[in-house]
PDB file of C-alpha atoms and ligand atoms in Angstrom:
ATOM      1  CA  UNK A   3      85.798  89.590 108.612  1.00 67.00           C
ATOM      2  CA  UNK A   4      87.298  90.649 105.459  1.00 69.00           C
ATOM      3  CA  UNK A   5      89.414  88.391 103.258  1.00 63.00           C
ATOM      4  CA  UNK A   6      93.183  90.206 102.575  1.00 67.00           C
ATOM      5  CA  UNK A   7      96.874  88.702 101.133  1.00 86.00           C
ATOM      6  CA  UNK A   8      97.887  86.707 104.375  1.00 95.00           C
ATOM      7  CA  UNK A   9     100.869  87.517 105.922  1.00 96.00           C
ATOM      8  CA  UNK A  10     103.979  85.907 105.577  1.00 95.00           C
ATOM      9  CA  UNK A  11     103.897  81.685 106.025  1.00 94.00           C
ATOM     10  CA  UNK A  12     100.501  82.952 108.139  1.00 96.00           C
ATOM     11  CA  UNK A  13      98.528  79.955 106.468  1.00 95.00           C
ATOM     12  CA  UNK A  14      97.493  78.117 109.155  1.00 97.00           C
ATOM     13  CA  UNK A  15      93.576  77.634 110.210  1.00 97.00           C
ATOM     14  CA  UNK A  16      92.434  79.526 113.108  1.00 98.00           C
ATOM     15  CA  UNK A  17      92.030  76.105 115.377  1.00 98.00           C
ATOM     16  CA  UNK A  18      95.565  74.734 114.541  1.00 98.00           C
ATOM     17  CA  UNK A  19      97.394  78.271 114.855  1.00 98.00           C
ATOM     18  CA  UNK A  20      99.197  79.320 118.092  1.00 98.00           C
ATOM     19  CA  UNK A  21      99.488  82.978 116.373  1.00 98.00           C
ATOM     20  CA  UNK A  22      97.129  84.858 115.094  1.00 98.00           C
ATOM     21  CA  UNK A  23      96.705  87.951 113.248  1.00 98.00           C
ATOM     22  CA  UNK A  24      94.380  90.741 112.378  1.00 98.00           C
ATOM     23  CA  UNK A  25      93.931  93.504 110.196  1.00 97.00           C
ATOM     24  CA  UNK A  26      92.451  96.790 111.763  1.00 97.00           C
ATOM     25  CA  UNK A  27      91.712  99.258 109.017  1.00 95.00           C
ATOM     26  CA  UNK A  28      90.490 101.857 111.231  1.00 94.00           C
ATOM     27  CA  UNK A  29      91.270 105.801 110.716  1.00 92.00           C
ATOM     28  CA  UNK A  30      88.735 107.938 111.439  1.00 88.00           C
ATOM     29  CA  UNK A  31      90.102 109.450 114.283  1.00 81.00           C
ATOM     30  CA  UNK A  32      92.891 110.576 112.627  1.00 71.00           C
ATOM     31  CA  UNK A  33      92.641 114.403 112.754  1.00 67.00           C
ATOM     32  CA  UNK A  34      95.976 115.106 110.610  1.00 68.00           C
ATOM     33  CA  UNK A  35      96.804 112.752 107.513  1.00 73.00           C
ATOM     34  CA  UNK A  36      94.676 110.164 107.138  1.00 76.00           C
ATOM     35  CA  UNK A  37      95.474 106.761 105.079  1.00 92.00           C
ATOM     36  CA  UNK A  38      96.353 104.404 107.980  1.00 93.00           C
ATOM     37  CA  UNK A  39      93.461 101.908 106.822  1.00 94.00           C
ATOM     38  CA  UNK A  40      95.461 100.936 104.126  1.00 94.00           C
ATOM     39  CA  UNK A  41      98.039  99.865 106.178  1.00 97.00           C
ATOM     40  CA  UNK A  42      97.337  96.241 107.294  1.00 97.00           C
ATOM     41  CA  UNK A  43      97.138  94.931 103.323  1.00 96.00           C
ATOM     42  CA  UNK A  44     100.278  96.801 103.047  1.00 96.00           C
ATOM     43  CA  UNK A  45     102.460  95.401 106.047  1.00 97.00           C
ATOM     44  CA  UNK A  46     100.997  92.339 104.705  1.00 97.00           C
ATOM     45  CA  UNK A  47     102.393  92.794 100.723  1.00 96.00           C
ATOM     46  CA  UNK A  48     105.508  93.855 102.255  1.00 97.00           C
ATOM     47  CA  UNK A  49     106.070  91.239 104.633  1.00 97.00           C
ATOM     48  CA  UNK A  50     106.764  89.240 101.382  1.00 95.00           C
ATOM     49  CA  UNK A  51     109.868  91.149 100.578  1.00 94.00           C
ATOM     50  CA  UNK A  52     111.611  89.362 103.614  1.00 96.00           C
ATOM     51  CA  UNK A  53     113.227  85.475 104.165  1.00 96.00           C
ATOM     52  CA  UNK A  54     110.953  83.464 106.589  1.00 96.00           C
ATOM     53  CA  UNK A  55     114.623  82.587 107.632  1.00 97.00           C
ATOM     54  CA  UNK A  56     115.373  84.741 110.652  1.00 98.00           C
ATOM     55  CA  UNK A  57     119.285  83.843 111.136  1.00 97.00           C
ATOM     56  CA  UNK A  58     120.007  85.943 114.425  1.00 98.00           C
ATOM     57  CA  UNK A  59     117.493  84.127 116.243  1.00 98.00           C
ATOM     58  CA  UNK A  60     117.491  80.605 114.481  1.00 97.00           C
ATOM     59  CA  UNK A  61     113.789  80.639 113.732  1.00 97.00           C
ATOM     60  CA  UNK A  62     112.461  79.882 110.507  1.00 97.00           C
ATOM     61  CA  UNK A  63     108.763  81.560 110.268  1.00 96.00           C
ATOM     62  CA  UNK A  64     107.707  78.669 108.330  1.00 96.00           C
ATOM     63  CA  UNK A  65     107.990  76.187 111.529  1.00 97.00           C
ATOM     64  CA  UNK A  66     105.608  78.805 113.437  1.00 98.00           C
ATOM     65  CA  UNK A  67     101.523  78.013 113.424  1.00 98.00           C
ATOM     66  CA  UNK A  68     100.450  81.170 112.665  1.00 98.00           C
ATOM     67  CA  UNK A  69      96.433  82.427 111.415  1.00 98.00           C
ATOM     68  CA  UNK A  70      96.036  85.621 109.217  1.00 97.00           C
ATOM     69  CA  UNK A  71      91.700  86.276 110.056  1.00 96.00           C
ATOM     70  CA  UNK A  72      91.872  89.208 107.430  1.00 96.00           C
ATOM     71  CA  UNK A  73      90.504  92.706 108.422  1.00 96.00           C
ATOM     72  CA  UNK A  74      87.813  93.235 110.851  1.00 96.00           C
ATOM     73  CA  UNK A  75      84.868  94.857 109.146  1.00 93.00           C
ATOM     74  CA  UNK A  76      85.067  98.244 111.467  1.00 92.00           C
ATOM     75  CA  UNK A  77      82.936 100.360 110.045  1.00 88.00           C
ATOM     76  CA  UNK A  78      83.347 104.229 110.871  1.00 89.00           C
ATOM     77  CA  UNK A  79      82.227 104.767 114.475  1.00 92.00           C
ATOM     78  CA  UNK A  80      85.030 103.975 116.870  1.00 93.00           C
ATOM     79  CA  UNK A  81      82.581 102.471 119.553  1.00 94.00           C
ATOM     80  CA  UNK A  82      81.656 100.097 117.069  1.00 95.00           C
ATOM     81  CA  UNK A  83      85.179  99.201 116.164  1.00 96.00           C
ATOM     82  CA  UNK A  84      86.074  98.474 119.640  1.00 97.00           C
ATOM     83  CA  UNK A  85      83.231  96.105 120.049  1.00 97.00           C
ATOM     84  CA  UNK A  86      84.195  94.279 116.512  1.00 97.00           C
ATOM     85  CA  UNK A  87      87.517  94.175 117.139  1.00 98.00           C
ATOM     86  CA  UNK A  88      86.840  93.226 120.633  1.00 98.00           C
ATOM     87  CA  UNK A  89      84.492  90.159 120.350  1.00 98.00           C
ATOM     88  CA  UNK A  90      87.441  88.909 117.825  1.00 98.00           C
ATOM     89  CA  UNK A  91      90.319  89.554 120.242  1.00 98.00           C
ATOM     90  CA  UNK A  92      88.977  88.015 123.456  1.00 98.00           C
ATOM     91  CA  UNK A  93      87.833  84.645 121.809  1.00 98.00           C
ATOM     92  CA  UNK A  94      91.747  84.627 120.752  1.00 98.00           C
ATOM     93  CA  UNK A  95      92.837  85.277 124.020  1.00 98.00           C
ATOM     94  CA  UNK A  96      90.559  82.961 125.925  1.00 98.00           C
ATOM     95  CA  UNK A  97      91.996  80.284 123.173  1.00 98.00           C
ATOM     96  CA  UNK A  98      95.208  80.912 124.477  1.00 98.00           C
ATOM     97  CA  UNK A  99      96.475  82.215 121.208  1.00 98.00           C
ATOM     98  CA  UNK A 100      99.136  85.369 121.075  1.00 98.00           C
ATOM     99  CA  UNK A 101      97.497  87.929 119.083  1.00 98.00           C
ATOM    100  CA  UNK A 102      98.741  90.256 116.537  1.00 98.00           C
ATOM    101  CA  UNK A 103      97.364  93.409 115.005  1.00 98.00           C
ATOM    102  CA  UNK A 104      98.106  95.613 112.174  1.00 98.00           C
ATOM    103  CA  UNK A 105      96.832  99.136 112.437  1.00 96.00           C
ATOM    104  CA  UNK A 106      94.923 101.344 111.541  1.00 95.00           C
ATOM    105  CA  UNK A 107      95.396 104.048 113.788  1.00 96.00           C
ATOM    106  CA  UNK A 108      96.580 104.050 117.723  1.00 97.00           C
ATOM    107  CA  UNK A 109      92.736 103.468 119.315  1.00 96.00           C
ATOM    108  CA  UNK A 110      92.717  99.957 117.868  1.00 97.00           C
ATOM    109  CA  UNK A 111      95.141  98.931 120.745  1.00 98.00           C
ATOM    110  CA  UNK A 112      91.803 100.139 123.139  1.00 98.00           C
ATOM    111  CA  UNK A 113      90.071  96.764 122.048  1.00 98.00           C
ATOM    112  CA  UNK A 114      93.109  94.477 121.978  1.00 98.00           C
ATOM    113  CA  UNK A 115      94.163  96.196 125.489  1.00 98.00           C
ATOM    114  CA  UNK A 116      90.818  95.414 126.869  1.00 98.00           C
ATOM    115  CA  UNK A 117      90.503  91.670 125.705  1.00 98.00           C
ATOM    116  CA  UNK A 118      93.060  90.408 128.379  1.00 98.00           C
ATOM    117  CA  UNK A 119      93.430  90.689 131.994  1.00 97.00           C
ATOM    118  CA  UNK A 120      96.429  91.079 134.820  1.00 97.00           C
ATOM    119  CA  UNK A 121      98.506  92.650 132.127  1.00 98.00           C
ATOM    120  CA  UNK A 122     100.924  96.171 131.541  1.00 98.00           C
ATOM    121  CA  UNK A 123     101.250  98.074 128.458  1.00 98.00           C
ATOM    122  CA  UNK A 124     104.089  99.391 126.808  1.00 98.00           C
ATOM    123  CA  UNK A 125     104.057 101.581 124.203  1.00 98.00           C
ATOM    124  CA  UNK A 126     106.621 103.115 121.300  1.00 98.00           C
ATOM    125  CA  UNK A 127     105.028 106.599 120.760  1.00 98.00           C
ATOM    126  CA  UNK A 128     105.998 109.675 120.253  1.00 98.00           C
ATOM    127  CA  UNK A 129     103.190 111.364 121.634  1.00 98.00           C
ATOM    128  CA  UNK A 130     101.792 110.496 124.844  1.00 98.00           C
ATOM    129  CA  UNK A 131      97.752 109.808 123.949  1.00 98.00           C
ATOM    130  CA  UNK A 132      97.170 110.184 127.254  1.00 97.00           C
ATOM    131  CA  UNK A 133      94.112 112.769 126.703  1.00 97.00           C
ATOM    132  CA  UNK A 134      90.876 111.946 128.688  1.00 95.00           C
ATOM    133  CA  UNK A 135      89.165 113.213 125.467  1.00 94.00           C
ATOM    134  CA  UNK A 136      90.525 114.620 121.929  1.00 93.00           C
ATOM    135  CA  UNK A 137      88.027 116.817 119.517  1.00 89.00           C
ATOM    136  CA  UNK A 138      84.936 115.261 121.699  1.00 89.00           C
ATOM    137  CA  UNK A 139      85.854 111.362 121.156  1.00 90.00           C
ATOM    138  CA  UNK A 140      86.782 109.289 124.396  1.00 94.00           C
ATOM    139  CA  UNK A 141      88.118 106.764 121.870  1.00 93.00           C
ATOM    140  CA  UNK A 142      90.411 108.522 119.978  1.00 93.00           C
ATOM    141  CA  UNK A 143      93.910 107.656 119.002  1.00 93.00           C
ATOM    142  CA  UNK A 144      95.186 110.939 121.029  1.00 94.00           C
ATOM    143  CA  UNK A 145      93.717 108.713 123.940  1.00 97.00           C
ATOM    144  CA  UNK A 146      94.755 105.627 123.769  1.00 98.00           C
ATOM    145  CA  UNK A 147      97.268 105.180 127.108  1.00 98.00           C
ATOM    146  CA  UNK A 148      94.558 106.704 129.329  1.00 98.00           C
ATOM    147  CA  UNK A 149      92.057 103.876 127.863  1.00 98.00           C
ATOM    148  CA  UNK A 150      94.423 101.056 128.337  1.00 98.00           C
ATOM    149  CA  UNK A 151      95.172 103.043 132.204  1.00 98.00           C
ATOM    150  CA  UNK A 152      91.684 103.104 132.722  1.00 98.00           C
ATOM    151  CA  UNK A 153      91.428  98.739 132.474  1.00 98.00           C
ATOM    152  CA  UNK A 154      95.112  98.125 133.619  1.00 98.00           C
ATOM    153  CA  UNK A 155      96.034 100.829 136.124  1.00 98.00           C
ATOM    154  CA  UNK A 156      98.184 103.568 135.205  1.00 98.00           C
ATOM    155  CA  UNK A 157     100.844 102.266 137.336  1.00 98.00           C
ATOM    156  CA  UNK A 158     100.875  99.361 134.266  1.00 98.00           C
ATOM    157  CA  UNK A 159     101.108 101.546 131.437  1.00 98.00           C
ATOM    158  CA  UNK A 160     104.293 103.205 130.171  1.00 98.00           C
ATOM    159  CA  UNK A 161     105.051 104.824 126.558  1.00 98.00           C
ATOM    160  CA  UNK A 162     108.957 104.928 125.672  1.00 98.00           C
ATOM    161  CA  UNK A 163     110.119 107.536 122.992  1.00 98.00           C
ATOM    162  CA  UNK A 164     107.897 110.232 123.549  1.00 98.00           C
ATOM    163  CA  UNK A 165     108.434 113.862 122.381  1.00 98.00           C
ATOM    164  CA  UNK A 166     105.180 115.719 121.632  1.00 98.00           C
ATOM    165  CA  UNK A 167     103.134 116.167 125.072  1.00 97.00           C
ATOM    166  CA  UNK A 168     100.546 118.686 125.490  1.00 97.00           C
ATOM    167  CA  UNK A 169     100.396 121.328 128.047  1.00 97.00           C
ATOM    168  CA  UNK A 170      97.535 119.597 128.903  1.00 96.00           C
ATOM    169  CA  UNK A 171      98.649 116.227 129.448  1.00 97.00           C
ATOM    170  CA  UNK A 172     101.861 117.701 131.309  1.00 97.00           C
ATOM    171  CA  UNK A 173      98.949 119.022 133.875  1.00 97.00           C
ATOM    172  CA  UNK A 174      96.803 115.933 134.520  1.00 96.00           C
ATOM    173  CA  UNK A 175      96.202 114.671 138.037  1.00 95.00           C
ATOM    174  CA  UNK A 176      98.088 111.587 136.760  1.00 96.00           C
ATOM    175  CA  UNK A 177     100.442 111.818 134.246  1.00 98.00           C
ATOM    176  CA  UNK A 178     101.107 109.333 131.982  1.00 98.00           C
ATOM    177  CA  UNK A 179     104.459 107.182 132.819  1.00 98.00           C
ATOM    178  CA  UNK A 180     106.556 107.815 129.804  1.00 98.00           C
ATOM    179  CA  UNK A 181     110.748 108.309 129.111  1.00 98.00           C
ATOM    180  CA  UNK A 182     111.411 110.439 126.362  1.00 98.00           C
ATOM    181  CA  UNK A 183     113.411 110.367 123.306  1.00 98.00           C
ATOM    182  CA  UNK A 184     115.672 112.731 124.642  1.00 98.00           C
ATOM    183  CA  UNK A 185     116.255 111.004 127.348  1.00 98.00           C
ATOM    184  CA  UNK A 186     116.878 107.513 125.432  1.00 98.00           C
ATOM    185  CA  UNK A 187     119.258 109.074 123.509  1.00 98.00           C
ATOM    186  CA  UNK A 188     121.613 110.120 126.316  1.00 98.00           C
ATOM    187  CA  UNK A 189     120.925 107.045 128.133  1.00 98.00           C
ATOM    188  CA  UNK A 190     120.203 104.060 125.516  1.00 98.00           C
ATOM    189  CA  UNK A 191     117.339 101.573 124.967  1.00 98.00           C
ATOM    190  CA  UNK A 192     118.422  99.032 126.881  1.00 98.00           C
ATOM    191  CA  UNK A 193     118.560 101.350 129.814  1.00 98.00           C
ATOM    192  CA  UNK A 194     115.175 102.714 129.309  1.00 98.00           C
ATOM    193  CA  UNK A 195     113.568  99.385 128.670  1.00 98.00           C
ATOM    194  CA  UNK A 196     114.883  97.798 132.048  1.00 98.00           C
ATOM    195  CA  UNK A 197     113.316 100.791 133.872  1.00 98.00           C
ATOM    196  CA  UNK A 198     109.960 100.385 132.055  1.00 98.00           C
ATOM    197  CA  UNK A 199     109.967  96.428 132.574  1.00 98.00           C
ATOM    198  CA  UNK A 200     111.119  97.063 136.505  1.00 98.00           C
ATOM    199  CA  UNK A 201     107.853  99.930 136.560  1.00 98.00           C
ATOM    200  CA  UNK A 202     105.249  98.024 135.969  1.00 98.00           C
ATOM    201  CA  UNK A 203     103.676  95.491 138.243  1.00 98.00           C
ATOM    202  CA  UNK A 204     102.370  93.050 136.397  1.00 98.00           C
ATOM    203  CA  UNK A 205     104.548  90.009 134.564  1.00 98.00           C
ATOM    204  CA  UNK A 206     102.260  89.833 131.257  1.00 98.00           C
ATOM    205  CA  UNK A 207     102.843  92.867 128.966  1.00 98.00           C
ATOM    206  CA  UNK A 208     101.349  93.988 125.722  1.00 98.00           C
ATOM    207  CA  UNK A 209     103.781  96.335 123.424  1.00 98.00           C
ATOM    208  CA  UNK A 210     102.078  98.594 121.335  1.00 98.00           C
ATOM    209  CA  UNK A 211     104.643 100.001 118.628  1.00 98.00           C
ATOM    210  CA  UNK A 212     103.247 103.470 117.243  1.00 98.00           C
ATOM    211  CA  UNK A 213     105.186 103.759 114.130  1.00 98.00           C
ATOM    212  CA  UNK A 214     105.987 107.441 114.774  1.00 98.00           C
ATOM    213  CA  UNK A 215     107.848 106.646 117.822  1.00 98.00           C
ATOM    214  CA  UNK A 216     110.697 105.860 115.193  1.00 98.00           C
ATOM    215  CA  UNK A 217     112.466 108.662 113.367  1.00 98.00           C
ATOM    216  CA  UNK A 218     110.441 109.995 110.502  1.00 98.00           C
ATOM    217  CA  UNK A 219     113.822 109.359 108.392  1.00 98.00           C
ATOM    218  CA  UNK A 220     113.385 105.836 109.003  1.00 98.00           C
ATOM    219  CA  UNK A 221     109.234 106.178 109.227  1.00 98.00           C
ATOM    220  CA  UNK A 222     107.931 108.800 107.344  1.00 97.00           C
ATOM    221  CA  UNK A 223     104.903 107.098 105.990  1.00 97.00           C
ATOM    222  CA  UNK A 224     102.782 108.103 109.333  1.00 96.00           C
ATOM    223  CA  UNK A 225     100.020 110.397 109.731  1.00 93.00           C
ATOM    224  CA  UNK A 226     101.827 112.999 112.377  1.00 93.00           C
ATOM    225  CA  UNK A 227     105.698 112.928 111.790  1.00 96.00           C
ATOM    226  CA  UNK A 228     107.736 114.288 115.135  1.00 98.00           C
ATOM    227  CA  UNK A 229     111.818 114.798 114.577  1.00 98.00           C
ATOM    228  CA  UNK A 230     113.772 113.136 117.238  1.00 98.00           C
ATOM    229  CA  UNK A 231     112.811 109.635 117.151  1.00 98.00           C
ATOM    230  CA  UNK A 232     113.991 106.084 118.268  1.00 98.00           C
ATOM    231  CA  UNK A 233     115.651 104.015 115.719  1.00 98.00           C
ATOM    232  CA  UNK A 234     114.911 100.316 114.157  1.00 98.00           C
ATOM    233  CA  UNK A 235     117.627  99.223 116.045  1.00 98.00           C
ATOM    234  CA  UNK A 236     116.143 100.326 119.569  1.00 98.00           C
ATOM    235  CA  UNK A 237     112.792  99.105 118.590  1.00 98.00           C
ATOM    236  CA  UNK A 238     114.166  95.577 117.762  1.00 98.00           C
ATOM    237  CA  UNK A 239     116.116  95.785 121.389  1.00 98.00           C
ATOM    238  CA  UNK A 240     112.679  96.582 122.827  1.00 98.00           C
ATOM    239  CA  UNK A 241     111.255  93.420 121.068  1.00 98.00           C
ATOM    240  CA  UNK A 242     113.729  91.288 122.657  1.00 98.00           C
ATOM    241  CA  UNK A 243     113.810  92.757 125.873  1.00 98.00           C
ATOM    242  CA  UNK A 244     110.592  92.507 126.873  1.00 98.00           C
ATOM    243  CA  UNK A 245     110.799  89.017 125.566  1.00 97.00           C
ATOM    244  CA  UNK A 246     108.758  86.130 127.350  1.00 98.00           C
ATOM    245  CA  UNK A 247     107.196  88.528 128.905  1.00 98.00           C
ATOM    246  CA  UNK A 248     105.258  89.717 125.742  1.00 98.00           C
ATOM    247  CA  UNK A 249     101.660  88.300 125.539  1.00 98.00           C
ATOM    248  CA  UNK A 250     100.570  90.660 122.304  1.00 98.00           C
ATOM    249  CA  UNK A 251     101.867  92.659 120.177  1.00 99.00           C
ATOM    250  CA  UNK A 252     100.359  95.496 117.675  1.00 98.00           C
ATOM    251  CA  UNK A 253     102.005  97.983 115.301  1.00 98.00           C
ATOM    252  CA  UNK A 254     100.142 100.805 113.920  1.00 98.00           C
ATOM    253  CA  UNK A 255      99.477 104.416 112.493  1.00 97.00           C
ATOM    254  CA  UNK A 256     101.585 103.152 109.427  1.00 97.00           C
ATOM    255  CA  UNK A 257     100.104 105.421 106.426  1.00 97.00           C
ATOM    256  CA  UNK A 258     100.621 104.186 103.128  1.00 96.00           C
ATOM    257  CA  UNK A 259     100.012 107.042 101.460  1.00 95.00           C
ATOM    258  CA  UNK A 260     102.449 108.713 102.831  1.00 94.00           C
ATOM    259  CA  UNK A 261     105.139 106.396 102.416  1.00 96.00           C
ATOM    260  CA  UNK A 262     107.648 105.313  99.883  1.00 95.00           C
ATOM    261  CA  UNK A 263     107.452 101.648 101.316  1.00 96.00           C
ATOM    262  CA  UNK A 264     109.565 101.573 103.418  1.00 97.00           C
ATOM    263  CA  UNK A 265     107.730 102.232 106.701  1.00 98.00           C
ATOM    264  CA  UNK A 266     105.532  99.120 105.721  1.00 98.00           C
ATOM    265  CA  UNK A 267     108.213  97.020 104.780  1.00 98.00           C
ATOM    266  CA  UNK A 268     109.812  97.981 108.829  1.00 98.00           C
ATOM    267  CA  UNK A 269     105.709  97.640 109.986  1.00 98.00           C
ATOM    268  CA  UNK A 270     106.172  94.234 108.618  1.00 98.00           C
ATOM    269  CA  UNK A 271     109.802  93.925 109.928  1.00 98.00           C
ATOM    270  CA  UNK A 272     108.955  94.203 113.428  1.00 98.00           C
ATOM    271  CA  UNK A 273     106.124  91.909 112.908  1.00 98.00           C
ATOM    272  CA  UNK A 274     108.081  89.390 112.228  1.00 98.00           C
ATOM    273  CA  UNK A 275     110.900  90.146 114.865  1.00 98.00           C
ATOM    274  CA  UNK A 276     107.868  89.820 117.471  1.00 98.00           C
ATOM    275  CA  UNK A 277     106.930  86.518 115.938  1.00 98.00           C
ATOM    276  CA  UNK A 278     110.617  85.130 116.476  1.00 98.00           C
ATOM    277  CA  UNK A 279     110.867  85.894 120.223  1.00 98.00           C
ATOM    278  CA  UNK A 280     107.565  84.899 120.796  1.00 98.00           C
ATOM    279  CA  UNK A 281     108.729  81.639 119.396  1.00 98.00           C
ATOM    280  CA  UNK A 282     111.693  81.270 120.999  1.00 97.00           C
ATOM    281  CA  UNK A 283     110.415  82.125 124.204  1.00 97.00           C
ATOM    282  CA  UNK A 284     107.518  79.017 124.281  1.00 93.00           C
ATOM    283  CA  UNK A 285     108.179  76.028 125.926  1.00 67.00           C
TER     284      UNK A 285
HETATM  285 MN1   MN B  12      99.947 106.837 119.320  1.00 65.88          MN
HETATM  286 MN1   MN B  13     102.054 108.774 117.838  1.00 65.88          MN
END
């Protein structure tokens, strides 16, 4: 593990914390613009620019237990990612702790995915990575939803906001579950979410926010910007929605390099929005 700034009031031990968090700087899938391994010290720094208060939901971050662990030391093969990140993420889960991770690019919710059972995914994306394979690599970010089908079931995994899906993908055997932006818009979030929550079959469900399903106005520090995107506002209404029934969380392909700050600052936004309805949803 690598030591990092710790998130916001995240400075609780790993035994005492009911929260914890990790830092996965991985990129090297990326095939357009790279720089998403900066983004976990990033969301972290920015995370700072916010009150631990969080009025709308009476919570005050402070009275959470929550454990920053730092960055996993990934190296640059994605298999051995996986199993770093992995043997991290299933000792939290078997701990009974909800887990948070800061990406790095979209296959670091492969390992997270894969450390619990009995659960659905959502996901905020606005491509589909539902590829069996992308440029040779199983593992790739373009694949993530068909590695988290493969453990859950397809019938468990749905991506909301979607806009960019391959001819390819569009001719699958099994396509992907997804509602599209397009489709959002007409009909609104809190539509789409009920439909996604009513799809899947499982209670437990693990939201996976891409950063590019939001609007590159609002997001532009990502590595492949796509027009036509969901706002803050719907993501937050996600957040909520899906509630108790949220057993992790991750939010990733933020790309510092690309960004004027304030896609890390929302990264670290919706972090904490997570953290609040987890909290008010125990006990
Ligand atoms: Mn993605
Ligand atoms: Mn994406």
């Amino acid at each position: 593990m690598l030591p990092g700034v710790s998130f916001l009031n995240a400075d609780h031990s790993y035994e005492d914390a009911d929260v914890v968090i990790y830092g996965n700087t991985f990129d090297h899938t990326t095939c357009f613009r790279p720089g998403a391994r900066e983004a976990p010290n990033f969301i972290r720094r920015a995370s700072y620019n916010f009150e631990p208060f969080m009025y709308e939901h009476g919570v005050n971050l402070a009275d959470l237990k929550v454990h920053d662990g730092g960055n996993f030391d990934v190296g640059v093969m994605v298999d051995d990612m996986i199993e770093e990140a992995g043997f991290y993420l299933k000792q939290a889960v078997k701990d009974g702790k909800f887990p948070i991770v800061l990406g790095g690019e979209h296959s670091v919710t492969i390992p997270a995915v894969h450390a619990f059972q009995d659960i659905a995914v959502i996901t905020i994306d606005a491509h589909l990575d539902s590829r069996d394979s992308y440029l040779g690599a199983k593992n790739s970010h373009a694949c993530v939803t068909r590695r988290c089908a493969d453990h859950v079931g397809i019938e468990n995994v749905i991506a909301l906001g979607v806009r960019s899906i391959s001819d390819e993908e569009m001719q699958m055997e099994e396509v992907m579950p997804f509602i599209d932006s397009y489709t959002i818009y007409e009909k609104g979030i809190e539509w789409a979410v009920q439909k996604a929550l009513d799809s899947v079959k499982k209670e437990n469900i693990y939201l996976s926010i891409d950063i590019d399903g939001i609007d590159p106005a609002y997001a532009p520090g990502t590595g492949t910007p796509e027009p036509f995107g969901l706002t803050p506002f719907d993501v937050k209404k996600v957040i909520n929605m899906v509630g108790e029934r949220m057993v992790g969380f991750d939010v990733v392909e933020v790309s510092p390099p690309m960004d004027n700050g304030n896609t890390s600052a929302l990264a670290a936004r919706l972090v904490k929005e997570a953290l609040a309805v987890w909290y008010n949803n125990q006990s």
